[in-house]
Amino acid sequence: PHHLDQCAGEYKGVFDAAGKIYRGHGFGGLYQGLGACMLRNVPCFGLYFLGSELGFRLVNPPGEPTSPKSVFFGGLVGGGCAGGL
């Protein structure tokens, strides 16, 4: 379709973008923004895993087999903790 040509950017694909970024900014240019992503993701995933483990343990007593309900509830609590951040 011709309307896609109007939206074409400066890169022809992933490898073209990586090459141009590397030539223009060096190896570090490929990782620009990584620090901001880590500052967002590390606390968020930490809260998610903490919440999911606590939620899982609330409905699944130690020594009992894992049920789909307990896994779902753990994910629900974990998502609530991470989303609350």
GROMACS .gro file of N, CA, C and O in nm:
model
  340
    1PRO      N    1   0.082  -0.120   0.000
    1PRO     CA    2   0.000   0.000   0.000
    1PRO      C    3   0.086   0.125   0.000
    1PRO      O    4   0.187   0.135   0.069
    2HIS      N    5   0.041   0.222  -0.074
    2HIS     CA    6   0.118   0.345  -0.091
    2HIS      C    7   0.113   0.437   0.029
    2HIS      O    8   0.203   0.517   0.049
    3HIS      N    9   0.011   0.426   0.112
    3HIS     CA   10   0.004   0.515   0.229
    3HIS      C   11   0.113   0.484   0.331
    3HIS      O   12   0.148   0.568   0.411
    4LEU      N   13   0.170   0.366   0.327
    4LEU     CA   14   0.279   0.333   0.418
    4LEU      C   15   0.407   0.409   0.382
    4LEU      O   16   0.490   0.436   0.468
    5ASP      N   17   0.423   0.442   0.254
    5ASP     CA   18   0.541   0.518   0.212
    5ASP      C   19   0.545   0.656   0.276
    5ASP      O   20   0.651   0.711   0.301
    6GLN      N   21   0.430   0.714   0.302
    6GLN     CA   22   0.424   0.846   0.364
    6GLN      C   23   0.472   0.843   0.508
    6GLN      O   24   0.516   0.944   0.561
    7CYS      N   25   0.460   0.729   0.574
    7CYS     CA   26   0.498   0.716   0.714
    7CYS      C   27   0.639   0.662   0.731
    7CYS      O   28   0.683   0.639   0.843
    8ALA      N   29   0.710   0.642   0.622
    8ALA     CA   30   0.844   0.584   0.630
    8ALA      C   31   0.937   0.676   0.708
    8ALA      O   32   0.939   0.796   0.688
    9GLY      N   33   1.014   0.616   0.797
    9GLY     CA   34   1.108   0.691   0.879
    9GLY      C   35   1.246   0.694   0.815
    9GLY      O   36   1.262   0.666   0.695
   10GLU      N   37   1.343   0.724   0.896
   10GLU     CA   38   1.479   0.734   0.843
   10GLU      C   39   1.550   0.599   0.841
   10GLU      O   40   1.662   0.589   0.791
   11TYR      N   41   1.489   0.495   0.895
   11TYR     CA   42   1.551   0.363   0.900
   11TYR      C   43   1.476   0.266   0.811
   11TYR      O   44   1.353   0.270   0.801
   12LYS      N   45   1.550   0.176   0.750
   12LYS     CA   46   1.489   0.076   0.663
   12LYS      C   47   1.456  -0.053   0.738
   12LYS      O   48   1.388  -0.139   0.686
   13GLY      N   49   1.508  -0.066   0.858
   13GLY     CA   50   1.484  -0.185   0.937
   13GLY      C   51   1.566  -0.180   1.065
   13GLY      O   52   1.635  -0.081   1.093
   14VAL      N   53   1.562  -0.288   1.141
   14VAL     CA   54   1.630  -0.294   1.269
   14VAL      C   55   1.782  -0.284   1.252
   14VAL      O   56   1.849  -0.209   1.323
   15PHE      N   57   1.836  -0.358   1.157
   15PHE     CA   58   1.981  -0.359   1.138
   15PHE      C   59   2.031  -0.226   1.083
   15PHE      O   60   2.139  -0.179   1.118
   16ASP      N   61   1.951  -0.165   0.996
   16ASP     CA   62   1.986  -0.033   0.945
   16ASP      C   63   1.988   0.069   1.059
   16ASP      O   64   2.079   0.150   1.070
   17ALA      N   65   1.888   0.063   1.145
   17ALA     CA   66   1.881   0.155   1.259
   17ALA      C   67   2.000   0.134   1.352
   17ALA      O   68   2.066   0.231   1.394
   18ALA      N   69   2.031   0.009   1.384
   18ALA     CA   70   2.144  -0.020   1.473
   18ALA      C   71   2.275   0.030   1.412
   18ALA      O   72   2.358   0.089   1.482
   19GLY      N   73   2.293   0.010   1.283
   19GLY     CA   74   2.415   0.055   1.218
   19GLY      C   75   2.429   0.207   1.219
   19GLY      O   76   2.536   0.261   1.247
   20LYS      N   77   2.321   0.276   1.190
   20LYS     CA   78   2.326   0.423   1.189
   20LYS      C   79   2.348   0.478   1.330
   20LYS      O   80   2.422   0.576   1.349
   21ILE      N   81   2.285   0.419   1.427
   21ILE     CA   82   2.305   0.464   1.566
   21ILE      C   83   2.449   0.437   1.609
   21ILE      O   84   2.513   0.523   1.670
   22TYR      N   85   2.501   0.321   1.576
   22TYR     CA   86   2.639   0.287   1.611
   22TYR      C   87   2.738   0.384   1.545
   22TYR      O   88   2.831   0.432   1.610
   23ARG      N   89   2.717   0.412   1.417
   23ARG     CA   90   2.807   0.504   1.347
   23ARG      C   91   2.796   0.646   1.401
   23ARG      O   92   2.894   0.718   1.410
   24GLY      N   93   2.678   0.687   1.441
   24GLY     CA   94   2.659   0.824   1.488
   24GLY      C   95   2.693   0.846   1.634
   24GLY      O   96   2.739   0.954   1.672
   25HIS      N   97   2.673   0.743   1.717
   25HIS     CA   98   2.687   0.762   1.862
   25HIS      C   99   2.779   0.660   1.929
   25HIS      O  100   2.797   0.663   2.050
   26GLY      N  101   2.830   0.566   1.853
   26GLY     CA  102   2.915   0.463   1.911
   26GLY      C  103   2.833   0.354   1.979
   26GLY      O  104   2.710   0.353   1.974
   27PHE      N  105   2.904   0.263   2.041
   27PHE     CA  106   2.839   0.148   2.105
   27PHE      C  107   2.742   0.192   2.215
   27PHE      O  108   2.635   0.135   2.232
   28GLY      N  109   2.778   0.296   2.290
   28GLY     CA  110   2.691   0.345   2.397
   28GLY      C  111   2.559   0.400   2.346
   28GLY      O  112   2.460   0.403   2.419
   29GLY      N  113   2.556   0.444   2.221
   29GLY     CA  114   2.432   0.495   2.164
   29GLY      C  115   2.323   0.390   2.155
   29GLY      O  116   2.204   0.422   2.157
   30LEU      N  117   2.364   0.263   2.144
   30LEU     CA  118   2.266   0.154   2.138
   30LEU      C  119   2.196   0.133   2.272
   30LEU      O  120   2.092   0.068   2.278
   31TYR      N  121   2.254   0.188   2.378
   31TYR     CA  122   2.199   0.169   2.512
   31TYR      C  123   2.145   0.297   2.573
   31TYR      O  124   2.122   0.303   2.693
   32GLN      N  125   2.127   0.402   2.494
   32GLN     CA  126   2.070   0.525   2.547
   32GLN      C  127   1.930   0.496   2.597
   32GLN      O  128   1.850   0.431   2.531
   33GLY      N  129   1.900   0.543   2.714
   33GLY     CA  130   1.768   0.521   2.772
   33GLY      C  131   1.760   0.397   2.859
   33GLY      O  132   1.658   0.373   2.923
   34LEU      N  133   1.866   0.318   2.862
   34LEU     CA  134   1.863   0.195   2.942
   34LEU      C  135   1.848   0.225   3.090
   34LEU      O  136   1.774   0.159   3.161
   35GLY      N  137   1.917   0.329   3.137
   35GLY     CA  138   1.910   0.364   3.279
   35GLY      C  139   1.769   0.399   3.322
   35GLY      O  140   1.721   0.355   3.428
   36ALA      N  141   1.698   0.476   3.240
   36ALA     CA  142   1.561   0.513   3.272
   36ALA      C  143   1.469   0.391   3.275
   36ALA      O  144   1.381   0.380   3.362
   37CYS      N  145   1.490   0.300   3.181
   37CYS     CA  146   1.409   0.176   3.180
   37CYS      C  147   1.434   0.093   3.305
   37CYS      O  148   1.342   0.037   3.363
   38MET      N  149   1.560   0.087   3.347
   38MET     CA  150   1.593   0.009   3.467
   38MET      C  151   1.533   0.074   3.592
   38MET      O  152   1.486   0.003   3.681
   39LEU      N  153   1.538   0.206   3.598
   39LEU     CA  154   1.478   0.275   3.713
   39LEU      C  155   1.328   0.252   3.721
   39LEU      O  156   1.269   0.255   3.829
   40ARG      N  157   1.265   0.228   3.608
   40ARG     CA  158   1.123   0.198   3.607
   40ARG      C  159   1.096   0.050   3.632
   40ARG      O  160   1.011   0.014   3.713
   41ASN      N  161   1.168  -0.037   3.564
   41ASN     CA  162   1.136  -0.180   3.564
   41ASN      C  163   1.179  -0.254   3.690
   41ASN      O  164   1.107  -0.344   3.735
   42VAL      N  165   1.294  -0.222   3.745
   42VAL     CA  166   1.344  -0.299   3.860
   42VAL      C  167   1.250  -0.287   3.980
   42VAL      O  168   1.207  -0.389   4.035
   43PRO      N  169   1.211  -0.167   4.023
   43PRO     CA  170   1.116  -0.161   4.135
   43PRO      C  171   0.980  -0.222   4.101
   43PRO      O  172   0.919  -0.288   4.185
   44CYS      N  173   0.936  -0.202   3.978
   44CYS     CA  174   0.806  -0.255   3.938
   44CYS      C  175   0.804  -0.408   3.942
   44CYS      O  176   0.713  -0.468   3.998
   45PHE      N  177   0.905  -0.471   3.885
   45PHE     CA  178   0.910  -0.617   3.885
   45PHE      C  179   0.936  -0.670   4.026
   45PHE      O  180   0.887  -0.777   4.062
   46GLY      N  181   1.013  -0.596   4.106
   46GLY     CA  182   1.034  -0.638   4.245
   46GLY      C  183   0.902  -0.642   4.320
   46GLY      O  184   0.872  -0.739   4.391
   47LEU      N  185   0.821  -0.539   4.304
   47LEU     CA  186   0.690  -0.537   4.370
   47LEU      C  187   0.597  -0.643   4.313
   47LEU      O  188   0.518  -0.704   4.386
   48TYR      N  189   0.607  -0.667   4.183
   48TYR     CA  190   0.523  -0.770   4.123
   48TYR      C  191   0.555  -0.908   4.181
   48TYR      O  192   0.465  -0.982   4.221
   49PHE      N  193   0.683  -0.943   4.185
   49PHE     CA  194   0.720  -1.075   4.235
   49PHE      C  195   0.692  -1.088   4.384
   49PHE      O  196   0.650  -1.195   4.430
   50LEU      N  197   0.714  -0.983   4.460
   50LEU     CA  198   0.682  -0.986   4.603
   50LEU      C  199   0.532  -1.006   4.623
   50LEU      O  200   0.489  -1.093   4.699
   51GLY      N  201   0.453  -0.927   4.553
   51GLY     CA  202   0.307  -0.939   4.565
   51GLY      C  203   0.255  -1.072   4.518
   51GLY      O  204   0.165  -1.131   4.579
   52SER      N  205   0.309  -1.123   4.408
   52SER     CA  206   0.260  -1.251   4.357
   52SER      C  207   0.295  -1.366   4.452
   52SER      O  208   0.216  -1.457   4.473
   53GLU      N  209   0.412  -1.359   4.510
   53GLU     CA  210   0.450  -1.463   4.607
   53GLU      C  211   0.363  -1.457   4.732
   53GLU      O  212   0.318  -1.560   4.783
   54LEU      N  213   0.339  -1.337   4.782
   54LEU     CA  214   0.252  -1.323   4.900
   54LEU      C  215   0.110  -1.367   4.869
   54LEU      O  216   0.047  -1.438   4.949
   55GLY      N  217   0.057  -1.327   4.755
   55GLY     CA  218  -0.078  -1.369   4.716
   55GLY      C  219  -0.088  -1.519   4.697
   55GLY      O  220  -0.186  -1.582   4.738
   56PHE      N  221   0.014  -1.579   4.638
   56PHE     CA  222   0.018  -1.723   4.618
   56PHE      C  223   0.017  -1.795   4.753
   56PHE      O  224  -0.056  -1.892   4.773
   57ARG      N  225   0.097  -1.746   4.846
   57ARG     CA  226   0.106  -1.811   4.978
   57ARG      C  227  -0.021  -1.793   5.061
   57ARG      O  228  -0.050  -1.875   5.148
   58LEU      N  229  -0.095  -1.686   5.036
   58LEU     CA  230  -0.220  -1.665   5.109
   58LEU      C  231  -0.322  -1.774   5.081
   58LEU      O  232  -0.398  -1.815   5.170
   59VAL      N  233  -0.330  -1.818   4.957
   59VAL     CA  234  -0.433  -1.917   4.919
   59VAL      C  235  -0.378  -2.058   4.900
   59VAL      O  236  -0.457  -2.150   4.881
   60ASN      N  237  -0.248  -2.076   4.905
   60ASN     CA  238  -0.189  -2.208   4.886
   60ASN      C  239  -0.101  -2.242   5.006
   60ASN      O  240   0.015  -2.203   5.011
   61PRO      N  241  -0.156  -2.314   5.104
   61PRO     CA  242  -0.076  -2.349   5.222
   61PRO      C  243   0.046  -2.433   5.185
   61PRO      O  244   0.043  -2.507   5.086
   62PRO      N  245   0.153  -2.422   5.265
   62PRO     CA  246   0.274  -2.501   5.237
   62PRO      C  247   0.245  -2.651   5.235
   62PRO      O  248   0.169  -2.701   5.317
   63GLY      N  249   0.304  -2.720   5.141
   63GLY     CA  250   0.290  -2.864   5.132
   63GLY      C  251   0.173  -2.911   5.047
   63GLY      O  252   0.162  -3.028   5.017
   64GLU      N  253   0.085  -2.820   5.009
   64GLU     CA  254  -0.029  -2.860   4.926
   64GLU      C  255   0.005  -2.838   4.779
   64GLU      O  256   0.084  -2.751   4.745
   65PRO      N  257  -0.056  -2.917   4.690
   65PRO     CA  258  -0.026  -2.900   4.547
   65PRO      C  259  -0.075  -2.764   4.496
   65PRO      O  260  -0.172  -2.708   4.546
   66THR      N  261  -0.004  -2.715   4.397
   66THR     CA  262  -0.038  -2.586   4.338
   66THR      C  263  -0.165  -2.599   4.255
   66THR      O  264  -0.182  -2.693   4.178
   67SER      N  265  -0.255  -2.503   4.274
   67SER     CA  266  -0.378  -2.504   4.197
   67SER      C  267  -0.379  -2.383   4.102
   67SER      O  268  -0.313  -2.283   4.130
   68PRO      N  269  -0.454  -2.393   3.994
   68PRO     CA  270  -0.465  -2.277   3.904
   68PRO      C  271  -0.521  -2.154   3.976
   68PRO      O  272  -0.483  -2.041   3.946
   69LYS      N  273  -0.608  -2.176   4.073
   69LYS     CA  274  -0.665  -2.065   4.149
   69LYS      C  275  -0.557  -1.990   4.226
   69LYS      O  276  -0.555  -1.867   4.228
   70SER      N  277  -0.466  -2.063   4.286
   70SER     CA  278  -0.361  -1.997   4.364
   70SER      C  279  -0.264  -1.921   4.275
   70SER      O  280  -0.218  -1.812   4.310
   71VAL      N  281  -0.235  -1.976   4.159
   71VAL     CA  282  -0.146  -1.907   4.065
   71VAL      C  283  -0.214  -1.780   4.012
   71VAL      O  284  -0.152  -1.674   4.004
   72PHE      N  285  -0.343  -1.791   3.980
   72PHE     CA  286  -0.417  -1.674   3.934
   72PHE      C  287  -0.423  -1.567   4.041
   72PHE      O  288  -0.399  -1.449   4.014
   73PHE      N  289  -0.451  -1.606   4.163
   73PHE     CA  290  -0.461  -1.509   4.272
   73PHE      C  291  -0.326  -1.442   4.298
   73PHE      O  292  -0.318  -1.323   4.323
   74GLY      N  293  -0.219  -1.521   4.291
   74GLY     CA  294  -0.086  -1.465   4.308
   74GLY      C  295  -0.056  -1.361   4.202
   74GLY      O  296  -0.005  -1.252   4.232
   75GLY      N  297  -0.088  -1.391   4.077
   75GLY     CA  298  -0.068  -1.295   3.968
   75GLY      C  299  -0.154  -1.171   3.985
   75GLY      O  300  -0.112  -1.059   3.954
   76LEU      N  301  -0.275  -1.190   4.035
   76LEU     CA  302  -0.365  -1.078   4.057
   76LEU      C  303  -0.310  -0.984   4.164
   76LEU      O  304  -0.307  -0.861   4.145
   77VAL      N  305  -0.264  -1.038   4.275
   77VAL     CA  306  -0.207  -0.956   4.381
   77VAL      C  307  -0.078  -0.890   4.334
   77VAL      O  308  -0.054  -0.771   4.359
   78GLY      N  309   0.006  -0.965   4.262
   78GLY     CA  310   0.131  -0.910   4.211
   78GLY      C  311   0.106  -0.796   4.115
   78GLY      O  312   0.173  -0.692   4.121
   79GLY      N  313   0.011  -0.812   4.025
   79GLY     CA  314  -0.022  -0.706   3.930
   79GLY      C  315  -0.076  -0.583   4.002
   79GLY      O  316  -0.047  -0.470   3.963
   80GLY      N  317  -0.155  -0.606   4.108
   80GLY     CA  318  -0.206  -0.492   4.185
   80GLY      C  319  -0.095  -0.416   4.255
   80GLY      O  320  -0.096  -0.293   4.258
   81CYS      N  321   0.002  -0.489   4.308
   81CYS     CA  322   0.115  -0.423   4.374
   81CYS      C  323   0.198  -0.343   4.274
   81CYS      O  324   0.235  -0.229   4.300
   82ALA      N  325   0.229  -0.404   4.162
   82ALA     CA  326   0.312  -0.336   4.061
   82ALA      C  327   0.236  -0.220   3.997
   82ALA      O  328   0.293  -0.115   3.971
   83GLY      N  329   0.108  -0.238   3.974
   83GLY     CA  330   0.028  -0.132   3.914
   83GLY      C  331   0.006  -0.015   4.007
   83GLY      O  332  -0.013   0.097   3.963
   84GLY      N  333   0.010  -0.042   4.137
   84GLY     CA  334  -0.007   0.064   4.236
   84GLY      C  335   0.113   0.155   4.245
   84GLY      O  336   0.105   0.263   4.303
   85LEU      N  337   0.225   0.111   4.190
   85LEU     CA  338   0.347   0.193   4.194
   85LEU      C  339   0.331   0.302   4.093
   85LEU      O  340   0.351   0.409   4.092
   0.00000   0.00000   0.00000
